[in-house]
Amino acid sequence: MMEGMVVLGLLVFVLAVSIAEDTTCSVSLSPLCYKTSTQPQEDFFCEWKDDDTSQIATYTLFIRPPTSIDNEKFEAGNLLHKHLPLESLISLSPVKIWVQRQADTEICTSPKIFVTLINSVKYNAIHIKTITRSAGTVTVSWPRADSKGADHEIRWKKINASWQNETFVTEDSVKEEEKLDSYTLHVETHSVYKVELRRRAKHSILWSEWSPAKYVPLEIQQPVVHWTEDKHEGQRRIKLSWNVPPPESSYGGVSYNLTLEQPCKKKTTKTTTNTSYEIFITFSEARVSVIAINNVGNSPSQEYIIPPVEHLKYCHNTLESQTKPHCLEWYELIDGETRPPNVNFSTSSTLEYIKKDMKKFVRYYYFVHTGRNKHRRTVHMCPIYSAEGAPVARPPNVTVLNETHNSAVVSWRSIPVQDQRGFLQDYVIWVSKEGHEEPAFHEVPANQTSFILRNLDAGSYYTVHIAGRTHTGAGPNCTANFFTTHYGLAKRDTAILIVCAVVLLISVAISAVITRLKNKLLPVIPSPVISPTPSYHPNNQDTSVVSEEVHQVILLDQKHSHGPNREQSTLLQDCDLQACKEEDEEIEEHFTDLHPAGKSGVFPNLISKGETLRLSMSMLTIEKHQRETNDEVGMLSYRNGLFFENRGLENETTSL
């Protein structure tokens, strides 16, 4: 009885296991087994996915040949992949593969797949090594897999556009040095692109993953570098900065390779993604180059020279013996002032030792540097000669200026350094007056190029000699002659007066021309000249204003178709003349009463006015006949000694 129950329990257990093995998981557990190359000795790798992460599960990989009932079991634990040694697998025949998942008491299996492992090859994702762009083409290069050809797929697109795809096949390499595959795309010149690649082994069905996307920007230009300098205790802090490239050249990122070269130090290269960088250098010359790098290449290389600090003209102190580690840098000055491209340096030589190889009478320059890296600094610098001599050239361009009656200014240019043949101590000047044998002697510091001669005699002729002098002696001299002015105005004052006089004459001439043009273009309209009437006021006489009575005399002249009435016209004329005569007599009597006898000539003769009136009437008669020819009616009026004429048409009626 007990044996029957044991057998029944075993059957139930076997049945439960069989049911569990055939149960399909509700999650994705399909395994994928492959190797990453076509090499026959390479092991295989299996991986799978589990979408249910809510529980901690363990995984077991099963492989069964189709003609066998035995399973090869590989425990993976909590991992989603398993490395399978080649020797434990059958790779030439199809096999059945599945994964079993167990979480607590729940067991499920993935779908079973059949695969021939020898043909299951999945390359690793391509890593694009270089991208070059030129004239509307983009060439992409990447390392080969197994030095064999493969099927490839490439896709590319503009920014914010859709993908374009192409497939191509590369052949097996014949030469061992051919380790890169490449492909060329035809693109638009001024557009930015994005490109990806994948591949698969020939006779395999598994594609590799897509390569990381690479941007294809425009070619990048050489950055323009600027720097600022800050000197402090024998070293300089240089802050380099350069311009940011445009966005079309920056897709995919931009980096910069900075190379620094300076004496007594190895060339160093730094990489940065910033647009500024700080370096520490000595007082000597340094050379810097900055190259911009983007996905399609490098910018052209350009070297920038950070010049040394200004060369000293003289050595103010001597170099003490160096006990600390140091570097001695020296070079011959071109033209006595310029640093050559190549210099000498040594970490063991002394100053006295390097003098042995220096040229005589030629100026050199040296630096002494100590410390390392950021702590390297310059502790001494100075010009130097191995041997000195007297100058071989005279001071150029000697001139005498601003001569007065008792002074003058002598100026010249410095003797070129290569002609000094030593450290110039000073300039010596001899000034001699014509007819005198004893010249005056002056010493001028070497850093000056002019000197004022004083206490000269007026109206005299002088000769000046000037020469440079080192501690070994004076060189050849240069001569200049000049005259001092006589007492009085100096040349400058005379010139100022002449200029003022010329300006005054020009001003007067311009004023005269302007006045003449104004008179011609804008003539003055003359005002009428009225002669004053003499007046006489005797003593004790009434000086009240005498007003003139005004009588209007109106001449009526009417024309009719039957001719003028001669009788009426004569009568009116006689009446008007008689009235005017009586009026003149009354005015004459009035003025006669106002003035004593013998003084009548003071006022106008009113009798003559009457005669004038008669004469005017005869003239009016003539004008009357002229108006009759024009069929008009005229009217004359007299007021304040003047006649006024009014004209009307023929049919108008004129009334008195």
XYZ file of C-alpha atoms in Angstrom:
656
model
C 0.000 0.000 0.000
C 2.761 2.373 0.876
C 4.651 1.562 -2.326
C 1.548 2.368 -4.397
C 1.228 5.769 -2.805
C 4.889 6.559 -3.524
C 4.506 5.638 -7.148
C 1.377 7.773 -7.400
C 3.213 10.755 -5.911
C 6.059 10.371 -8.368
C 3.649 10.327 -11.266
C 1.959 13.492 -10.032
C 5.322 15.215 -9.669
C 6.449 14.220 -13.169
C 3.134 15.414 -14.573
C 3.472 18.757 -12.786
C 6.992 19.194 -14.116
C 5.838 18.358 -17.632
C 3.002 20.866 -17.383
C 5.391 23.524 -16.053
C 7.800 22.909 -18.902
C 5.086 23.374 -21.482
C 3.652 26.501 -19.823
C 4.461 29.648 -21.839
C 5.432 32.785 -19.917
C 3.328 35.850 -20.318
C 6.499 37.916 -20.592
C 8.993 38.190 -23.480
C 11.782 35.694 -22.894
C 12.814 34.674 -26.408
C 16.565 34.009 -26.308
C 19.005 35.210 -28.969
C 22.283 33.312 -29.264
C 25.157 34.430 -31.488
C 28.843 35.157 -31.704
C 30.340 38.541 -32.586
C 32.706 37.464 -35.364
C 33.098 34.865 -38.047
C 36.102 33.327 -36.355
C 35.401 29.563 -35.862
C 37.007 29.342 -32.420
C 34.935 32.131 -30.855
C 32.465 31.354 -28.087
C 28.762 32.189 -28.221
C 26.678 34.610 -26.240
C 22.976 34.338 -25.468
C 20.717 37.140 -24.276
C 17.013 37.587 -23.607
C 14.540 40.127 -22.269
C 12.144 40.047 -19.356
C 9.498 42.725 -19.264
C 8.332 41.742 -15.784
C 10.636 43.387 -13.255
C 8.196 43.275 -10.353
C 9.720 40.066 -8.958
C 13.224 38.751 -8.481
C 13.595 35.820 -10.854
C 16.261 33.313 -11.808
C 16.871 32.138 -15.351
C 18.021 28.838 -16.861
C 19.002 28.362 -20.512
C 18.218 25.038 -22.179
C 19.706 23.732 -25.456
C 18.568 20.473 -27.006
C 19.685 18.895 -30.291
C 16.733 17.829 -32.452
C 17.718 14.119 -32.373
C 18.268 13.991 -28.634
C 15.992 13.939 -25.625
C 18.662 15.249 -23.291
C 18.892 18.984 -22.534
C 21.990 20.928 -21.851
C 21.230 23.268 -19.002
C 23.075 26.539 -18.275
C 22.260 28.449 -15.104
C 22.269 32.283 -15.537
C 21.088 33.283 -12.067
C 19.549 36.763 -12.046
C 21.297 37.805 -15.290
C 19.607 38.220 -18.643
C 22.545 36.811 -20.610
C 24.843 33.824 -20.584
C 28.267 33.106 -22.057
C 28.392 29.681 -23.748
C 31.759 27.975 -24.376
C 32.152 26.647 -27.897
C 33.219 23.188 -26.767
C 29.956 22.631 -24.914
C 27.772 23.355 -27.944
C 26.827 21.759 -31.231
C 27.254 24.585 -33.743
C 26.965 22.784 -37.075
C 23.492 21.362 -36.593
C 20.211 23.034 -35.716
C 19.398 23.061 -32.019
C 16.371 23.967 -29.921
C 16.898 26.795 -27.406
C 14.606 28.205 -24.723
C 14.761 29.966 -21.346
C 13.028 28.991 -18.116
C 12.062 31.673 -15.628
C 11.378 30.938 -11.960
C 10.042 33.478 -9.473
C 9.263 31.958 -6.059
C 7.070 28.950 -6.917
C 6.015 30.237 -10.352
C 7.849 28.641 -13.274
C 7.417 29.541 -16.960
C 9.345 28.996 -20.191
C 9.962 31.085 -23.295
C 9.022 29.955 -26.790
C 11.483 27.435 -28.250
C 13.548 28.485 -31.259
C 15.607 26.454 -33.712
C 18.941 27.892 -34.854
C 22.191 26.742 -36.437
C 24.743 28.457 -34.283
C 27.523 28.458 -36.887
C 25.490 30.916 -38.980
C 24.380 33.018 -36.030
C 26.784 35.980 -36.165
C 25.921 39.455 -34.887
C 28.611 42.056 -35.214
C 29.123 44.714 -32.606
C 27.800 48.188 -33.400
C 29.973 50.144 -35.789
C 32.089 52.891 -34.313
C 32.522 55.613 -36.965
C 36.139 56.641 -36.910
C 36.331 59.582 -39.302
C 34.021 61.782 -41.339
C 35.443 64.059 -44.003
C 33.516 66.629 -45.974
C 34.541 68.353 -49.162
C 32.806 69.859 -52.214
C 29.350 68.337 -51.721
C 30.516 64.892 -50.583
C 30.771 63.226 -47.176
C 33.039 60.215 -46.690
C 32.423 58.005 -43.645
C 35.085 55.527 -42.466
C 34.968 52.769 -39.822
C 37.072 49.711 -38.803
C 36.450 46.417 -40.566
C 35.155 43.337 -38.752
C 37.362 40.231 -39.109
C 39.080 41.884 -42.116
C 36.175 40.572 -44.160
C 33.490 42.198 -46.208
C 29.939 42.481 -44.932
C 26.488 43.731 -45.795
C 25.953 47.346 -44.702
C 23.104 49.758 -44.371
C 23.620 53.500 -44.027
C 21.004 56.119 -43.304
C 21.298 59.887 -43.220
C 19.090 62.941 -42.974
C 19.119 66.695 -42.682
C 18.320 68.239 -39.338
C 14.551 67.924 -38.699
C 14.041 65.880 -41.887
C 13.293 62.194 -42.625
C 15.839 59.398 -43.048
C 17.240 58.243 -46.372
C 18.648 54.692 -46.615
C 21.102 52.849 -48.815
C 22.566 49.339 -48.616
C 25.939 48.277 -49.949
C 28.384 45.396 -49.668
C 32.084 45.557 -48.914
C 34.471 42.923 -50.140
C 37.066 40.973 -48.216
C 40.348 42.844 -47.877
C 43.310 41.555 -49.824
C 45.919 43.704 -48.099
C 46.422 43.530 -44.382
C 46.843 47.305 -44.114
C 43.295 47.815 -45.374
C 41.641 47.897 -41.985
C 38.946 50.483 -42.695
C 35.742 50.390 -44.696
C 34.374 53.646 -46.127
C 31.403 55.009 -48.000
C 30.827 58.345 -49.763
C 27.530 60.237 -49.743
C 26.559 63.094 -52.043
C 25.027 65.894 -49.998
C 24.166 69.574 -50.249
C 27.101 71.877 -49.617
C 25.602 74.153 -46.960
C 23.411 71.685 -45.032
C 24.063 69.843 -41.772
C 23.399 66.085 -41.718
C 23.092 63.192 -39.301
C 24.358 59.714 -40.257
C 24.139 56.147 -38.817
C 25.483 52.737 -39.918
C 24.905 49.049 -39.240
C 26.188 45.798 -40.745
C 25.776 42.016 -40.759
C 27.992 39.129 -41.676
C 27.427 37.515 -45.006
C 25.088 34.465 -44.765
C 23.837 35.753 -41.380
C 20.413 37.087 -40.592
C 21.372 39.202 -37.592
C 22.055 42.918 -38.098
C 24.260 44.767 -35.683
C 22.866 47.621 -33.675
C 22.873 51.053 -35.321
C 26.017 52.995 -34.717
C 25.801 56.068 -32.486
C 24.470 58.934 -34.585
C 27.114 61.276 -35.920
C 26.477 64.843 -36.982
C 28.033 66.038 -40.218
C 28.581 69.797 -39.715
C 30.170 72.271 -42.077
C 33.929 72.557 -42.217
C 35.327 74.513 -39.291
C 37.524 77.563 -39.696
C 40.687 78.552 -37.891
C 39.829 80.306 -34.605
C 41.155 83.816 -34.067
C 43.174 83.825 -30.846
C 43.638 86.797 -28.510
C 45.419 86.938 -25.196
C 45.978 89.109 -22.167
C 49.153 89.222 -20.126
C 49.697 89.665 -16.414
C 53.295 89.799 -15.124
C 54.049 88.743 -11.575
C 57.345 87.772 -9.908
C 59.297 86.530 -12.895
C 56.452 84.848 -14.776
C 53.520 85.810 -16.923
C 49.968 84.538 -16.725
C 48.590 84.391 -20.255
C 44.846 84.054 -20.729
C 44.085 82.834 -24.236
C 40.635 83.244 -25.769
C 39.199 82.645 -29.234
C 35.946 83.094 -31.087
C 33.032 80.641 -30.922
C 32.436 78.905 -34.289
C 29.026 79.303 -35.980
C 26.280 76.740 -35.162
C 26.573 75.092 -38.612
C 30.136 74.110 -37.744
C 29.407 73.152 -34.129
C 26.909 70.283 -34.562
C 28.264 67.222 -32.838
C 30.551 69.275 -30.626
C 33.822 71.159 -31.062
C 37.062 70.562 -29.200
C 40.341 72.448 -29.306
C 43.900 71.181 -29.265
C 46.261 73.728 -27.728
C 50.008 73.308 -28.180
C 52.511 75.293 -26.099
C 56.213 75.486 -26.854
C 58.794 77.457 -24.857
C 62.546 77.191 -24.160
C 63.774 74.893 -21.413
C 60.501 72.964 -21.539
C 59.040 70.143 -23.610
C 56.250 70.861 -26.040
C 52.902 70.231 -24.359
C 49.459 69.649 -25.878
C 46.180 70.200 -24.068
C 42.606 69.481 -25.180
C 39.639 71.542 -24.096
C 36.066 72.218 -25.150
C 36.110 75.769 -23.758
C 36.919 78.872 -25.767
C 39.530 80.096 -23.294
C 42.605 78.666 -21.623
C 45.124 79.947 -19.096
C 48.851 79.221 -19.223
C 51.891 80.323 -17.228
C 55.103 81.202 -19.064
C 58.425 82.868 -18.303
C 59.660 86.244 -19.559
C 61.032 84.508 -22.640
C 59.200 83.943 -25.917
C 56.457 81.323 -26.149
C 54.678 79.819 -29.165
C 51.039 78.755 -29.042
C 48.821 77.085 -31.638
C 45.091 76.370 -31.330
C 43.336 73.907 -33.659
C 39.553 73.554 -33.718
C 38.201 70.029 -34.269
C 34.652 68.994 -35.196
C 33.164 65.802 -36.649
C 34.334 66.451 -40.211
C 37.906 67.496 -39.558
C 40.325 70.022 -38.160
C 40.786 73.698 -38.800
C 44.072 74.861 -40.342
C 46.893 75.190 -37.862
C 48.268 78.632 -37.098
C 51.034 79.466 -34.664
C 50.876 82.537 -32.456
C 54.058 84.006 -30.992
C 53.888 85.588 -27.557
C 56.958 87.844 -27.647
C 59.374 88.112 -24.746
C 59.287 91.065 -22.443
C 61.076 94.109 -23.798
C 64.811 93.646 -24.050
C 66.869 95.647 -21.645
C 69.403 98.077 -23.105
C 71.839 97.750 -20.217
C 72.531 95.247 -17.501
C 71.776 96.846 -14.133
C 73.072 93.999 -11.984
C 75.375 91.027 -12.403
C 74.363 87.384 -12.392
C 75.210 85.565 -9.186
C 76.287 81.921 -9.238
C 73.325 79.571 -9.534
C 73.078 76.763 -6.984
C 69.437 75.840 -7.595
C 68.382 73.865 -10.687
C 68.151 76.346 -13.505
C 67.985 76.682 -17.271
C 70.181 79.193 -19.105
C 68.761 80.519 -22.397
C 70.763 82.775 -24.733
C 70.824 83.971 -28.326
C 72.468 86.483 -30.640
C 70.354 89.564 -31.298
C 69.596 90.194 -34.971
C 70.490 93.818 -35.755
C 71.375 94.022 -32.103
C 67.713 94.067 -31.031
C 65.625 91.181 -32.462
C 65.323 87.625 -31.146
C 66.138 84.915 -33.726
C 63.753 82.004 -34.385
C 66.111 79.455 -32.796
C 67.775 79.898 -29.426
C 70.251 78.037 -27.238
C 69.512 76.708 -23.776
C 71.269 74.518 -21.238
C 70.574 73.264 -17.755
C 74.227 72.898 -16.777
C 76.227 75.662 -18.495
C 77.386 78.843 -16.774
C 77.540 82.364 -18.115
C 81.321 82.369 -18.329
C 81.247 79.107 -20.218
C 78.814 80.277 -22.927
C 80.881 83.467 -23.470
C 83.619 81.349 -25.005
C 81.473 80.610 -28.069
C 80.109 84.157 -28.476
C 81.272 86.491 -31.242
C 83.305 89.508 -30.196
C 81.695 92.951 -30.278
C 78.266 91.371 -30.911
C 75.392 91.790 -28.482
C 73.727 88.684 -27.037
C 70.848 88.297 -24.644
C 70.307 85.696 -21.943
C 67.645 84.520 -19.471
C 67.955 82.407 -16.355
C 64.848 80.348 -15.496
C 64.188 78.274 -12.379
C 61.366 76.032 -11.164
C 59.151 73.551 -12.951
C 55.774 73.597 -14.701
C 53.565 76.363 -13.297
C 56.302 77.423 -10.886
C 58.874 78.088 -13.639
C 59.913 81.728 -13.597
C 62.657 84.057 -14.848
C 65.107 85.213 -12.197
C 67.561 87.131 -14.378
C 67.830 88.568 -17.911
C 70.384 90.871 -19.441
C 72.270 91.828 -22.641
C 75.851 90.629 -22.780
C 79.074 90.983 -24.806
C 81.953 88.575 -24.811
C 84.261 91.530 -25.645
C 83.620 95.246 -26.189
C 85.141 97.898 -28.416
C 84.615 101.516 -29.508
C 81.691 102.359 -31.834
C 82.381 102.058 -35.560
C 79.667 104.482 -36.707
C 78.985 108.158 -36.069
C 75.632 109.398 -34.735
C 73.303 109.831 -37.754
C 71.116 112.813 -38.659
C 72.863 115.480 -36.600
C 70.968 118.774 -36.939
C 70.928 122.146 -35.190
C 67.528 123.713 -34.449
C 66.002 126.753 -32.744
C 69.039 129.003 -33.038
C 68.792 132.197 -31.002
C 71.341 134.884 -30.176
C 72.681 132.836 -27.214
C 71.458 129.205 -27.587
C 70.746 126.363 -30.001
C 69.464 122.761 -29.862
C 71.552 119.898 -31.248
C 69.679 116.648 -32.063
C 70.740 113.293 -33.508
C 69.663 109.666 -33.793
C 71.060 106.825 -31.729
C 73.899 104.796 -33.130
C 72.541 101.394 -34.301
C 73.185 98.666 -31.735
C 75.157 96.509 -34.148
C 77.548 99.473 -34.680
C 78.010 100.242 -30.996
C 80.257 97.182 -30.400
C 79.648 97.501 -26.678
C 77.468 99.203 -24.106
C 77.201 102.883 -25.024
C 78.143 105.011 -22.027
C 77.389 108.496 -23.350
C 77.676 110.947 -26.256
C 80.490 113.519 -26.240
C 79.977 116.959 -27.863
C 82.646 119.539 -28.795
C 81.452 123.076 -29.640
C 83.942 125.533 -31.142
C 83.446 129.179 -32.167
C 85.049 130.512 -35.301
C 88.284 132.231 -34.385
C 88.620 130.484 -31.016
C 90.849 127.502 -30.428
C 89.436 126.181 -27.138
C 86.204 124.177 -27.787
C 83.523 123.632 -25.167
C 83.072 119.998 -24.074
C 79.807 118.295 -23.029
C 78.818 114.737 -22.027
C 75.262 113.581 -22.723
C 73.739 110.325 -21.332
C 73.416 107.533 -23.886
C 69.611 107.456 -23.651
C 69.300 111.091 -24.821
C 69.302 112.259 -28.439
C 69.290 116.065 -28.038
C 71.164 118.740 -26.105
C 70.709 122.509 -25.602
C 73.819 124.619 -26.161
C 73.744 127.728 -23.965
C 75.815 130.864 -23.342
C 76.616 131.353 -27.023
C 77.638 134.662 -28.554
C 75.183 136.510 -30.781
C 75.845 136.635 -34.520
C 78.623 134.031 -34.352
C 79.541 130.959 -36.403
C 79.860 127.657 -34.511
C 80.932 124.083 -35.320
C 79.610 121.070 -33.412
C 81.223 117.599 -33.262
C 79.387 114.649 -31.646
C 80.474 111.009 -31.130
C 79.364 107.927 -29.177
C 81.577 106.459 -26.477
C 81.824 103.075 -24.744
C 84.073 102.314 -21.830
C 86.844 101.454 -24.326
C 86.718 104.825 -26.118
C 84.868 107.157 -28.469
C 83.969 106.353 -32.051
C 83.976 108.591 -35.150
C 82.234 111.944 -34.833
C 79.716 113.813 -36.942
C 79.971 117.570 -37.653
C 77.348 120.299 -38.002
C 77.662 124.112 -38.404
C 75.293 126.931 -37.501
C 75.012 130.717 -36.916
C 73.526 132.381 -33.873
C 71.154 135.271 -34.505
C 71.808 138.931 -33.662
C 70.221 140.667 -30.708
C 66.584 141.384 -31.204
C 63.874 139.177 -32.389
C 64.564 135.554 -32.649
C 63.785 133.699 -35.812
C 60.676 132.236 -34.313
C 59.334 135.650 -33.252
C 60.135 137.102 -36.679
C 58.331 134.250 -38.381
C 55.291 134.766 -36.155
C 55.148 138.481 -37.022
C 55.469 137.752 -40.731
C 52.666 135.228 -40.560
C 50.430 137.676 -38.685
C 51.104 140.421 -41.256
C 50.298 138.103 -44.137
C 47.077 137.028 -42.458
C 46.092 140.665 -41.894
C 46.733 141.593 -45.537
C 44.734 138.641 -46.747
C 41.845 139.616 -44.430
C 41.801 143.208 -45.745
C 41.851 142.033 -49.342
C 39.027 139.593 -48.767
C 36.961 142.289 -47.025
C 37.441 144.686 -49.953
C 36.429 142.051 -52.473
C 33.310 141.172 -50.475
C 32.309 144.874 -50.215
C 32.757 145.383 -53.972
C 30.684 142.322 -54.804
C 27.976 143.440 -52.377
C 27.759 146.860 -54.028
C 27.429 145.287 -57.456
C 24.949 142.601 -56.538
C 22.919 144.680 -54.018
C 23.057 148.371 -55.075
C 21.848 151.008 -52.595
C 18.543 152.696 -53.542
C 19.057 156.490 -53.113
C 16.630 158.392 -50.897
C 15.075 161.676 -52.245
C 16.797 164.817 -51.087
C 14.411 167.521 -49.815
C 15.954 170.948 -49.310
C 14.738 172.598 -46.125
C 12.601 175.781 -46.531
C 14.090 178.688 -44.688
C 11.820 180.197 -42.092
C 11.997 183.563 -40.468
C 10.484 184.385 -37.108
C 10.968 188.055 -36.070
C 10.807 188.982 -32.464
C 7.448 189.858 -30.942
C 5.685 188.423 -33.908
C 2.859 185.942 -33.991
C 4.399 182.549 -34.871
C 1.194 180.636 -35.054
C 0.920 178.157 -37.892
C -0.653 179.631 -40.987
C -2.857 177.126 -42.663
C -3.634 177.297 -46.321
C -7.202 177.366 -47.394
C -7.963 174.867 -50.053
C -10.430 175.607 -52.821
C -11.398 172.908 -55.166
C -11.521 173.896 -58.763
C -13.421 171.407 -60.852
C -13.506 171.570 -64.596
C -16.527 169.976 -66.166
C -16.102 168.739 -69.638
C -19.030 166.889 -71.177
C -19.032 165.647 -74.681
C -22.153 165.236 -76.736
C -22.790 163.915 -80.121
C -23.535 167.408 -81.425
C -20.167 168.845 -80.189
C -19.119 170.926 -77.214
C -20.931 174.078 -75.987
C -18.253 176.625 -76.504
C -20.068 179.360 -74.682
C -20.456 177.367 -71.500
C -16.842 176.205 -71.573
C -15.533 179.780 -71.960
C -17.741 181.039 -69.209
C -16.608 178.292 -66.805
C -12.986 178.903 -67.629
C -13.270 182.622 -67.036
C -15.017 181.981 -63.775
C -12.351 179.595 -62.545
C -9.544 181.908 -63.486
C -11.226 184.886 -61.849
C -11.801 182.897 -58.649
C -8.162 181.795 -58.516
C -7.007 185.395 -59.068
C -9.158 186.709 -56.251
C -7.885 183.941 -53.963
C -4.274 184.819 -54.723
C -4.913 188.490 -53.977
C -6.456 187.636 -50.609
C -3.517 185.382 -49.598
C -1.036 188.059 -50.693
C -2.750 190.721 -48.632
C -2.787 188.385 -45.608
C 0.953 187.673 -45.768
C 1.701 191.357 -46.445
C 0.021 192.232 -43.161
C 2.111 189.612 -41.310
C 5.497 190.851 -42.536
C 6.996 194.293 -42.574
C 7.967 196.132 -45.698
C 11.102 194.972 -47.380
C 10.672 191.366 -46.218
C 8.297 190.132 -48.853
C 10.987 188.056 -50.513
C 10.921 185.573 -47.657
C 7.679 183.902 -48.818
C 6.758 182.679 -52.281
C 5.205 185.111 -54.703
C 1.576 184.173 -54.901
C 1.054 186.361 -57.940
C 3.453 184.144 -59.819
C 1.347 181.191 -58.620
C -1.631 182.689 -60.335
C 0.384 183.099 -63.477
C 1.412 179.537 -63.215
C -2.217 178.615 -62.837
C -3.053 180.478 -66.017
C -0.229 178.729 -67.806
C -1.493 175.416 -66.493
C -4.971 176.209 -67.757
C -3.632 176.701 -71.254
C -1.902 173.334 -70.984
C -5.137 171.805 -69.752
C -6.882 173.103 -72.831
C -4.401 171.155 -74.971
C -4.910 167.991 -72.883
C -8.648 168.497 -73.249
C -8.389 168.136 -76.988
C -6.328 164.983 -76.526
C -8.957 163.495 -74.230
C -11.680 164.340 -76.690
C -10.003 162.077 -79.184
C -10.217 159.267 -76.604
C -13.912 159.958 -75.820
C -13.280 160.571 -72.151
C -14.371 163.132 -69.565
C -11.573 164.673 -67.438
C -11.732 166.453 -64.073
C -8.929 168.509 -62.503
C -8.725 169.456 -58.828
C -6.296 171.743 -57.021
C -5.116 171.058 -53.450
C -2.151 172.310 -51.466
C -0.578 173.891 -54.500
C -0.898 170.729 -56.685
C -3.246 169.712 -59.509
C -4.989 166.315 -59.523
C -6.760 164.896 -62.565
C -9.669 162.459 -62.542
C -10.901 160.777 -65.683
C -14.243 159.210 -66.515
C -16.087 157.682 -69.387
C -18.071 159.688 -71.870
C -21.527 159.040 -70.512
C -20.635 159.669 -66.871
C -21.975 162.889 -65.330
C -19.533 165.042 -63.371
C -21.017 167.414 -60.827
C -19.523 170.311 -58.910
